[in-house]
């Protein structure tokens, strides 16, 4: 059973930065699609960035392209999300998600079966 634990959330002012981490355990497959999602109160969960372990592939939502960076440390089974030039509209609960291959590294919720509990990001103006 894959388990995902997100850390690194917090409260920052607009223009600030954060780095989120997602520690994964219980991996049984060699390759996973992994992604970050976020959900603001009263809104649907939306995909932010995606990647594939062991690959240089990345995908970003248009709203965060150029400001967020997804990266991974395969040896540590850890996924990261660097958040830069933060805006108040970036606030929300940020989730890490994973899906073993065969998988599609999309920004769509149905592509992933494993989810963390989330870490809160709050950006004040």
Short mmCIF file of C-alpha atoms in Angstrom, two decimals:
data_model
loop_
_atom_site.label_atom_id
_atom_site.label_comp_id
_atom_site.label_asym_id
_atom_site.label_seq_id
_atom_site.Cartn_x
_atom_site.Cartn_y
_atom_site.Cartn_z
CA UNK A 1 0.00 0.00 0.00
CA UNK A 2 1.47 3.30 -1.11
CA UNK A 3 1.46 6.01 1.54
CA UNK A 4 2.14 9.68 0.85
CA UNK A 5 2.97 12.33 3.44
CA UNK A 6 3.09 15.98 2.49
CA UNK A 7 5.00 18.59 4.49
CA UNK A 8 6.23 22.13 4.01
CA UNK A 9 3.05 24.14 3.85
CA UNK A 10 2.70 27.43 5.67
CA UNK A 11 1.62 31.05 5.55
CA UNK A 12 3.51 33.53 3.40
CA UNK A 13 2.96 36.94 1.92
CA UNK A 14 2.35 37.48 -1.77
CA UNK A 15 5.58 37.20 -3.69
CA UNK A 16 7.02 34.73 -1.22
CA UNK A 17 8.17 31.15 -1.71
CA UNK A 18 7.62 27.72 -0.22
CA UNK A 19 8.88 24.23 -0.87
CA UNK A 20 6.55 21.29 -0.39
CA UNK A 21 7.75 17.73 0.10
CA UNK A 22 5.94 14.44 -0.39
CA UNK A 23 7.55 11.39 1.17
CA UNK A 24 6.36 8.14 -0.37
CA UNK A 25 6.52 4.67 1.15
CA UNK A 26 5.20 1.23 0.32
CA UNK A 27 6.27 1.38 -3.33
CA UNK A 28 6.02 -1.94 -5.12
CA UNK A 29 6.38 -0.76 -8.72
CA UNK A 30 9.51 0.59 -10.38
CA UNK A 31 7.83 3.56 -11.99
CA UNK A 32 5.11 5.89 -10.83
CA UNK A 33 3.30 8.86 -12.21
CA UNK A 34 3.19 11.53 -9.52
CA UNK A 35 1.52 14.89 -9.26
CA UNK A 36 0.60 17.81 -7.05
CA UNK A 37 -2.97 19.02 -6.77
CA UNK A 38 -4.55 21.81 -4.79
CA UNK A 39 -8.01 22.58 -3.54
CA UNK A 40 -9.35 25.90 -2.28
CA UNK A 41 -12.51 26.08 -0.13
CA UNK A 42 -15.61 25.68 -2.27
CA UNK A 43 -13.62 24.79 -5.38
CA UNK A 44 -12.77 21.57 -7.16
CA UNK A 45 -9.41 19.93 -6.77
CA UNK A 46 -7.13 21.03 -9.59
CA UNK A 47 -3.91 19.62 -10.93
CA UNK A 48 -0.84 21.81 -10.52
CA UNK A 49 2.13 19.77 -11.76
CA UNK A 50 2.94 16.18 -12.75
CA UNK A 51 5.97 14.04 -13.45
CA UNK A 52 7.11 10.42 -13.82
CA UNK A 53 9.74 8.81 -11.62
CA UNK A 54 12.90 8.02 -13.54
CA UNK A 55 11.92 10.45 -16.28
CA UNK A 56 12.52 14.11 -17.06
CA UNK A 57 8.90 14.57 -18.08
CA UNK A 58 6.98 17.38 -16.36
CA UNK A 59 3.65 19.06 -16.92
CA UNK A 60 2.24 22.21 -15.35
CA UNK A 61 -1.08 23.96 -15.15
CA UNK A 62 -1.05 27.23 -17.08
CA UNK A 63 -1.80 29.12 -13.87
CA UNK A 64 1.51 28.08 -12.28
CA UNK A 65 3.79 27.68 -15.29
CA UNK A 66 7.01 29.61 -14.73
CA UNK A 67 6.33 30.01 -11.00
CA UNK A 68 6.18 26.43 -9.67
CA UNK A 69 8.75 23.67 -10.12
CA UNK A 70 8.14 19.95 -9.64
CA UNK A 71 11.15 17.78 -8.88
CA UNK A 72 11.94 14.44 -7.30
CA UNK A 73 14.64 12.51 -5.50
CA UNK A 74 14.16 8.93 -6.66
CA UNK A 75 16.65 7.59 -4.13
CA UNK A 76 14.65 9.12 -1.27
CA UNK A 77 11.22 8.39 -2.82
CA UNK A 78 10.41 12.06 -2.32
CA UNK A 79 8.53 14.45 -4.57
CA UNK A 80 8.94 18.22 -4.25
CA UNK A 81 7.07 21.30 -5.38
CA UNK A 82 8.80 24.67 -5.33
CA UNK A 83 6.32 27.52 -5.17
CA UNK A 84 7.67 30.94 -6.15
CA UNK A 85 6.15 34.39 -6.72
CA UNK A 86 3.14 33.22 -4.76
CA UNK A 87 -0.22 34.89 -5.20
CA UNK A 88 -3.27 34.86 -2.87
CA UNK A 89 -5.08 32.68 -5.42
CA UNK A 90 -2.43 29.99 -4.87
CA UNK A 91 -3.83 29.41 -1.38
CA UNK A 92 -5.33 26.00 -0.68
CA UNK A 93 -4.72 22.50 0.53
CA UNK A 94 -1.97 20.94 -1.56
CA UNK A 95 -2.09 17.19 -2.16
CA UNK A 96 0.47 14.74 -3.45
CA UNK A 97 -0.82 11.90 -5.67
CA UNK A 98 0.72 8.78 -7.16
CA UNK A 99 -0.19 6.01 -9.56
CA UNK A 100 1.98 3.00 -10.50
CA UNK A 101 2.53 2.19 -14.15
CA UNK A 102 0.67 1.75 -16.35
CA UNK A 103 -0.26 5.37 -15.70
CA UNK A 104 -0.67 8.74 -17.35
CA UNK A 105 1.05 11.74 -15.77
CA UNK A 106 -1.89 14.03 -16.23
CA UNK A 107 -3.33 16.86 -14.15
CA UNK A 108 -6.64 15.02 -13.77
CA UNK A 109 -7.81 13.59 -10.46
CA UNK A 110 -9.01 10.24 -11.91
CA UNK A 111 -5.46 9.42 -13.09
CA UNK A 112 -4.31 8.77 -9.51
CA UNK A 113 -5.39 6.23 -6.91
CA UNK A 114 -3.05 7.15 -4.08
CA UNK A 115 -3.33 10.45 -2.22
CA UNK A 116 -1.78 12.14 0.77
CA UNK A 117 -3.64 14.07 3.44
CA UNK A 118 -2.55 17.46 2.19
CA UNK A 119 -0.58 20.43 3.48
CA UNK A 120 -2.04 23.93 3.76
CA UNK A 121 -0.63 26.87 1.84
CA UNK A 122 -1.94 30.33 2.69
CA UNK A 123 -0.81 33.39 0.76
CA UNK A 124 -1.78 36.79 2.10
CA UNK A 125 -1.87 39.97 0.05
#
